[in-house]
mmCIF file of C-alpha atoms in Angstrom:
data_model
loop_
_atom_site.group_PDB
_atom_site.id
_atom_site.type_symbol
_atom_site.label_atom_id
_atom_site.label_comp_id
_atom_site.label_asym_id
_atom_site.label_seq_id
_atom_site.Cartn_x
_atom_site.Cartn_y
_atom_site.Cartn_z
ATOM 1 C CA GLU A 1 -13.361 6.128 -3.377
ATOM 2 C CA VAL A 2 -11.890 9.168 -5.860
ATOM 3 C CA GLN A 3 -12.324 7.744 -9.293
ATOM 4 C CA LEU A 4 -11.795 9.931 -12.020
ATOM 5 C CA ALA A 5 -13.536 9.386 -15.781
ATOM 6 C CA GLU A 6 -12.526 10.237 -18.959
ATOM 7 C CA SER A 7 -15.246 10.401 -21.828
ATOM 8 C CA GLY A 8 -15.493 11.899 -24.775
ATOM 9 C CA GLY A 9 -13.067 9.531 -27.373
ATOM 10 C CA GLY A 10 -13.698 8.494 -30.797
ATOM 11 C CA LEU A 11 -12.489 8.294 -34.298
ATOM 12 C CA VAL A 12 -12.116 11.999 -36.242
ATOM 13 C CA GLN A 13 -10.620 12.510 -39.263
ATOM 14 C CA SER A 14 -7.053 14.544 -40.111
ATOM 15 C CA GLY A 15 -7.120 17.873 -39.124
ATOM 16 C CA GLY A 16 -10.383 17.355 -37.225
ATOM 17 C CA SER A 17 -11.511 18.465 -33.108
ATOM 18 C CA LEU A 18 -12.558 15.933 -30.329
ATOM 19 C CA ARG A 19 -13.283 17.649 -26.690
ATOM 20 C CA LEU A 20 -11.895 15.554 -24.005
ATOM 21 C CA SER A 21 -13.294 15.627 -20.821
ATOM 22 C CA CYS A 22 -12.421 13.998 -16.926
ATOM 23 C CA GLU A 23 -14.771 13.785 -13.837
ATOM 24 C CA ALA A 24 -15.224 12.688 -10.629
ATOM 25 C CA PRO A 25 -17.980 11.266 -9.763
ATOM 26 C CA GLY A 26 -19.103 11.294 -6.492
ATOM 27 C CA SER A 27 -15.950 13.558 -5.785
ATOM 28 C CA SER A 28 -14.030 17.221 -6.143
ATOM 29 C CA LEU A 29 -11.271 17.920 -7.968
ATOM 30 C CA SER A 30 -11.367 21.858 -7.159
ATOM 31 C CA ARG A 31 -8.736 21.437 -5.154
ATOM 32 C CA ASN A 32 -6.106 19.400 -7.425
ATOM 33 C CA TRP A 33 -3.801 20.015 -10.278
ATOM 34 C CA ILE A 34 -5.354 17.738 -13.205
ATOM 35 C CA HIS A 35 -3.051 15.736 -15.846
ATOM 36 C CA TRP A 36 -3.610 14.311 -19.709
ATOM 37 C CA VAL A 37 -1.440 12.048 -20.647
ATOM 38 C CA ARG A 38 -1.467 9.858 -23.801
ATOM 39 C CA GLN A 39 -0.433 6.538 -25.286
ATOM 40 C CA PRO A 40 -0.294 5.048 -28.266
ATOM 41 C CA PRO A 41 -1.488 1.648 -28.646
ATOM 42 C CA GLY A 42 1.418 -0.614 -27.590
ATOM 43 C CA LYS A 43 3.987 2.312 -26.768
ATOM 44 C CA GLY A 44 4.777 3.864 -24.000
ATOM 45 C CA LEU A 45 3.247 7.304 -22.013
ATOM 46 C CA MET A 46 3.286 10.819 -22.665
ATOM 47 C CA TRP A 47 2.702 13.722 -20.324
ATOM 48 C CA VAL A 48 0.587 16.279 -22.038
ATOM 49 C CA SER A 49 -1.247 18.851 -20.472
ATOM 50 C CA ARG A 50 -1.640 19.922 -16.921
ATOM 51 C CA VAL A 51 -3.940 22.456 -15.199
ATOM 52 C CA ARG A 52 -4.133 24.054 -11.726
ATOM 53 C CA TYR A 53 -7.450 23.249 -9.703
ATOM 54 C CA ASP A 54 -8.470 27.186 -10.443
ATOM 55 C CA GLY A 55 -7.542 27.087 -14.185
ATOM 56 C CA THR A 56 -5.620 29.608 -14.308
ATOM 57 C CA VAL A 57 -2.375 27.609 -15.246
ATOM 58 C CA THR A 58 -2.232 25.615 -17.911
ATOM 59 C CA SER A 59 0.877 24.257 -19.383
ATOM 60 C CA TYR A 60 1.255 21.847 -22.419
ATOM 61 C CA ALA A 61 4.536 18.992 -24.324
ATOM 62 C CA ASP A 62 5.953 21.001 -27.214
ATOM 63 C CA SER A 63 4.002 18.792 -29.616
ATOM 64 C CA VAL A 64 0.441 19.244 -29.006
ATOM 65 C CA ARG A 65 0.936 23.020 -27.662
ATOM 66 C CA GLY A 66 -0.961 25.656 -30.295
ATOM 67 C CA ARG A 67 -3.596 22.630 -31.249
ATOM 68 C CA PHE A 68 -4.927 21.272 -27.492
ATOM 69 C CA THR A 69 -6.120 23.449 -25.465
ATOM 70 C CA VAL A 70 -7.115 22.256 -21.268
ATOM 71 C CA SER A 71 -9.719 23.977 -19.258
ATOM 72 C CA ARG A 72 -12.123 23.053 -16.596
ATOM 73 C CA ASP A 73 -14.997 24.191 -15.973
ATOM 74 C CA THR A 74 -15.520 24.283 -11.918
ATOM 75 C CA ALA A 75 -19.390 24.177 -11.514
ATOM 76 C CA LYS A 76 -19.773 20.953 -13.028
ATOM 77 C CA ASN A 77 -16.468 19.479 -11.849
ATOM 78 C CA THR A 78 -15.315 18.835 -15.449
ATOM 79 C CA VAL A 79 -11.679 19.336 -16.955
ATOM 80 C CA HIS A 80 -11.490 19.731 -20.802
ATOM 81 C CA LEU A 81 -9.061 19.035 -22.926
ATOM 82 C CA GLN A 82 -10.442 20.526 -26.795
ATOM 83 C CA MET A 83 -7.992 18.788 -29.485
ATOM 84 C CA ASN A 84 -7.826 21.128 -32.250
ATOM 85 C CA ASN A 85 -5.916 20.216 -35.754
ATOM 86 C CA LEU A 86 -5.251 16.386 -34.572
ATOM 87 C CA ARG A 87 -3.298 14.333 -36.719
ATOM 88 C CA VAL A 88 -2.705 10.525 -36.984
ATOM 89 C CA ASP A 89 -0.130 10.578 -34.746
ATOM 90 C CA ASP A 90 -2.312 12.012 -31.814
ATOM 91 C CA THR A 91 -3.769 8.154 -31.796
ATOM 92 C CA ALA A 92 -3.373 7.028 -28.654
ATOM 93 C CA VAL A 93 -5.174 6.428 -25.312
ATOM 94 C CA TYR A 94 -6.131 9.910 -23.528
ATOM 95 C CA TYR A 95 -5.553 9.210 -19.439
ATOM 96 C CA CYS A 96 -6.380 12.128 -16.918
ATOM 97 C CA ALA A 97 -4.270 11.684 -13.176
ATOM 98 C CA ARG A 98 -4.513 13.868 -10.160
ATOM 99 C CA THR A 99 -1.770 15.651 -8.621
ATOM 100 C CA ASP A 100 1.419 16.448 -9.501
ATOM 101 C CA TRP A 101 2.539 12.569 -8.613
ATOM 102 C CA PHE A 102 -0.307 11.155 -11.080
ATOM 103 C CA ASP A 103 -1.662 9.493 -7.801
ATOM 104 C CA LEU A 104 -4.480 8.714 -9.180
ATOM 105 C CA TRP A 105 -6.142 8.227 -13.206
ATOM 106 C CA GLY A 106 -8.600 7.305 -14.972
ATOM 107 C CA GLN A 107 -9.640 4.097 -17.092
ATOM 108 C CA GLY A 108 -8.198 6.134 -20.283
ATOM 109 C CA THR A 109 -10.617 7.296 -24.014
ATOM 110 C CA LEU A 110 -8.926 5.882 -27.156
ATOM 111 C CA VAL A 111 -8.320 8.526 -29.104
ATOM 112 C CA ILE A 112 -8.063 7.478 -33.091
ATOM 113 C CA VAL A 113 -7.481 9.532 -35.923
ATOM 114 C CA SER A 114 -7.742 8.691 -39.504
ATOM 115 C CA SER A 115 -6.079 9.723 -42.521
ATOM 116 C CA GLN B 1 11.144 17.324 -24.407
ATOM 117 C CA SER B 2 13.131 14.005 -24.826
ATOM 118 C CA ALA B 3 11.805 10.756 -23.393
ATOM 119 C CA LEU B 4 13.919 9.596 -20.259
ATOM 120 C CA THR B 5 16.140 6.690 -20.751
ATOM 121 C CA GLN B 6 14.957 3.391 -19.056
ATOM 122 C CA PRO B 7 16.399 -0.318 -20.568
ATOM 123 C CA PRO B 8 13.522 -1.787 -22.718
ATOM 124 C CA SER B 9 13.217 -4.778 -20.447
ATOM 125 C CA ALA B 10 14.322 -6.449 -17.742
ATOM 126 C CA SER B 11 13.619 -9.699 -15.681
ATOM 127 C CA GLY B 12 14.836 -12.046 -12.298
ATOM 128 C CA SER B 13 13.172 -15.137 -11.128
ATOM 129 C CA PRO B 14 10.602 -15.011 -8.198
ATOM 130 C CA GLY B 15 12.383 -14.039 -4.849
ATOM 131 C CA GLN B 16 14.573 -12.081 -6.489
ATOM 132 C CA SER B 17 15.219 -7.938 -6.307
ATOM 133 C CA VAL B 18 15.935 -6.283 -9.965
ATOM 134 C CA THR B 19 16.522 -2.363 -10.438
ATOM 135 C CA ILE B 20 15.057 -0.383 -13.496
ATOM 136 C CA SER B 21 17.233 3.254 -13.774
ATOM 137 C CA CYS B 22 15.392 6.195 -15.257
ATOM 138 C CA THR B 23 18.653 8.571 -16.744
ATOM 139 C CA GLY B 24 17.584 12.057 -17.588
ATOM 140 C CA SER B 25 19.842 15.502 -17.607
ATOM 141 C CA SER B 26 20.307 17.891 -14.499
ATOM 142 C CA SER B 27 17.228 19.601 -16.369
ATOM 143 C CA ASP B 28 15.237 17.152 -15.357
ATOM 144 C CA VAL B 29 15.907 14.214 -12.842
ATOM 145 C CA GLY B 30 18.428 15.514 -11.297
ATOM 146 C CA GLY B 31 17.101 18.672 -11.168
ATOM 147 C CA TYR B 32 14.373 18.177 -8.701
ATOM 148 C CA ASN B 33 13.532 15.789 -6.414
ATOM 149 C CA PHE B 34 10.327 14.915 -7.942
ATOM 150 C CA VAL B 35 10.583 11.458 -9.157
ATOM 151 C CA SER B 36 7.818 8.741 -9.714
ATOM 152 C CA TRP B 37 7.291 5.451 -10.870
ATOM 153 C CA TYR B 38 4.558 3.667 -12.426
ATOM 154 C CA GLN B 39 3.430 0.294 -12.604
ATOM 155 C CA GLN B 40 1.328 -0.732 -15.707
ATOM 156 C CA HIS B 41 -0.181 -4.256 -15.801
ATOM 157 C CA PRO B 42 -1.521 -4.539 -20.024
ATOM 158 C CA GLY B 43 -5.067 -2.763 -20.185
ATOM 159 C CA LYS B 44 -4.515 -1.821 -17.313
ATOM 160 C CA ALA B 45 -4.560 2.331 -16.540
ATOM 161 C CA PRO B 46 -1.275 3.074 -15.019
ATOM 162 C CA LYS B 47 -0.704 2.864 -10.884
ATOM 163 C CA LEU B 48 1.706 4.781 -8.666
ATOM 164 C CA ILE B 49 4.205 2.995 -6.656
ATOM 165 C CA ILE B 50 7.052 5.798 -5.952
ATOM 166 C CA TYR B 51 6.732 9.633 -5.710
ATOM 167 C CA GLU B 52 9.421 12.377 -4.731
ATOM 168 C CA VAL B 53 11.724 9.830 -5.384
ATOM 169 C CA ASN B 54 11.259 7.341 -2.246
ATOM 170 C CA LYS B 55 7.997 7.530 -0.928
ATOM 171 C CA ARG B 56 5.283 4.561 -1.312
ATOM 172 C CA PRO B 57 1.872 5.658 -1.105
ATOM 173 C CA SER B 58 -0.652 3.639 1.053
ATOM 174 C CA GLY B 59 -1.212 0.077 -0.215
ATOM 175 C CA VAL B 60 1.622 0.043 -2.187
ATOM 176 C CA PRO B 61 4.259 -2.748 -0.913
ATOM 177 C CA ASN B 62 7.797 -2.170 0.714
ATOM 178 C CA ARG B 63 9.037 -4.825 -1.777
ATOM 179 C CA PHE B 64 9.318 -1.708 -3.867
ATOM 180 C CA SER B 65 11.125 1.248 -3.321
ATOM 181 C CA GLY B 66 13.213 4.158 -5.281
ATOM 182 C CA SER B 67 16.324 6.501 -4.719
ATOM 183 C CA LYS B 68 18.587 8.698 -7.097
ATOM 184 C CA SER B 69 22.242 9.552 -7.527
ATOM 185 C CA GLY B 70 23.151 12.135 -9.273
ATOM 186 C CA ASN B 71 20.797 12.451 -13.037
ATOM 187 C CA THR B 72 19.960 8.694 -12.741
ATOM 188 C CA ALA B 73 17.064 7.399 -11.085
ATOM 189 C CA TYR B 74 16.604 3.875 -9.509
ATOM 190 C CA LEU B 75 13.418 1.339 -8.868
ATOM 191 C CA LEU B 76 14.048 -1.614 -6.933
ATOM 192 C CA VAL B 77 11.613 -4.480 -7.178
ATOM 193 C CA SER B 78 13.276 -6.676 -4.085
ATOM 194 C CA GLY B 79 11.307 -10.352 -3.853
ATOM 195 C CA LEU B 80 9.727 -10.487 -7.150
ATOM 196 C CA GLN B 81 6.866 -12.325 -7.161
ATOM 197 C CA ALA B 82 4.660 -13.241 -10.567
ATOM 198 C CA GLU B 83 1.882 -10.031 -10.120
ATOM 199 C CA ASP B 84 4.659 -7.996 -10.189
ATOM 200 C CA GLU B 85 5.297 -8.898 -14.084
ATOM 201 C CA ALA B 86 4.571 -5.672 -15.642
ATOM 202 C CA ASP B 87 5.623 -2.656 -17.346
ATOM 203 C CA TYR B 88 7.281 0.674 -15.621
ATOM 204 C CA TYR B 89 7.531 4.065 -16.127
ATOM 205 C CA CYS B 90 9.472 6.815 -14.576
ATOM 206 C CA ASN B 91 8.344 10.226 -14.513
ATOM 207 C CA SER B 92 10.509 13.584 -13.834
ATOM 208 C CA HIS B 93 9.114 17.600 -13.537
ATOM 209 C CA ALA B 94 11.894 19.254 -15.872
ATOM 210 C CA GLY B 95 11.184 22.743 -15.451
ATOM 211 C CA SER B 96 8.495 25.504 -16.644
ATOM 212 C CA ASN B 97 6.195 23.454 -15.233
ATOM 213 C CA ILE B 98 6.459 20.618 -17.945
ATOM 214 C CA TRP B 99 6.906 17.203 -16.911
ATOM 215 C CA ILE B 100 8.558 13.929 -18.718
ATOM 216 C CA PHE B 101 8.221 10.042 -19.027
ATOM 217 C CA GLY B 102 10.450 7.147 -19.377
ATOM 218 C CA GLY B 103 10.032 4.954 -21.995
ATOM 219 C CA GLY B 104 8.932 2.386 -19.958
ATOM 220 C CA THR B 105 10.617 -1.076 -18.836
ATOM 221 C CA LYS B 106 9.992 -4.249 -19.243
ATOM 222 C CA LEU B 107 9.193 -6.811 -16.229
ATOM 223 C CA ALA B 108 9.527 -9.931 -16.652
ATOM 224 C CA VAL B 109 9.380 -12.435 -13.720
ATOM 225 C CA LEU B 110 11.161 -16.087 -14.691
#
């Protein structure tokens, strides 16, 4: 059974950086678009970013454009979300999801940005 | 990039039917048949239950169905069961490689 697994979350101060990773242990992400979605504690889902299977096409929500960068390492079958200049309102569980239908989600990784 | 509009809550008794709406604009819901719905139980990741407006992934009960009229999409849950109590989110493509979620609806099974 294909699964997604996020990692890299943690506690960081405002203005700091974190790099999240999304892997599919035992399976390949090479032909799938991958999205990042976040969910602040107790709140709803918010789309963050999307990357094409070969990494050549990316897109971002307005609130993160210029601060976040999505990329993929095809050799390591991994998608990364580099988050710079983090703000308190970036605090959330970050999920990666497969395809434009978001048909498979990871368990999420919690990012806490303190002031 | 404003969130799609969903009612904050909905409820029904076991066996009843409930419809959840998701309102956007001609730039998202009304402009594309790329509307999907997700079910999320507390502490769990979201699960896809409807895609491309009215298609069900394998394994999703046919009690769940989707439709769209103009700028509003609908999720119908028929024959409510206790395990349907969860948060439900809609999502739509919004052009320019952008996606938007709804604010979410908490469904209570009374």
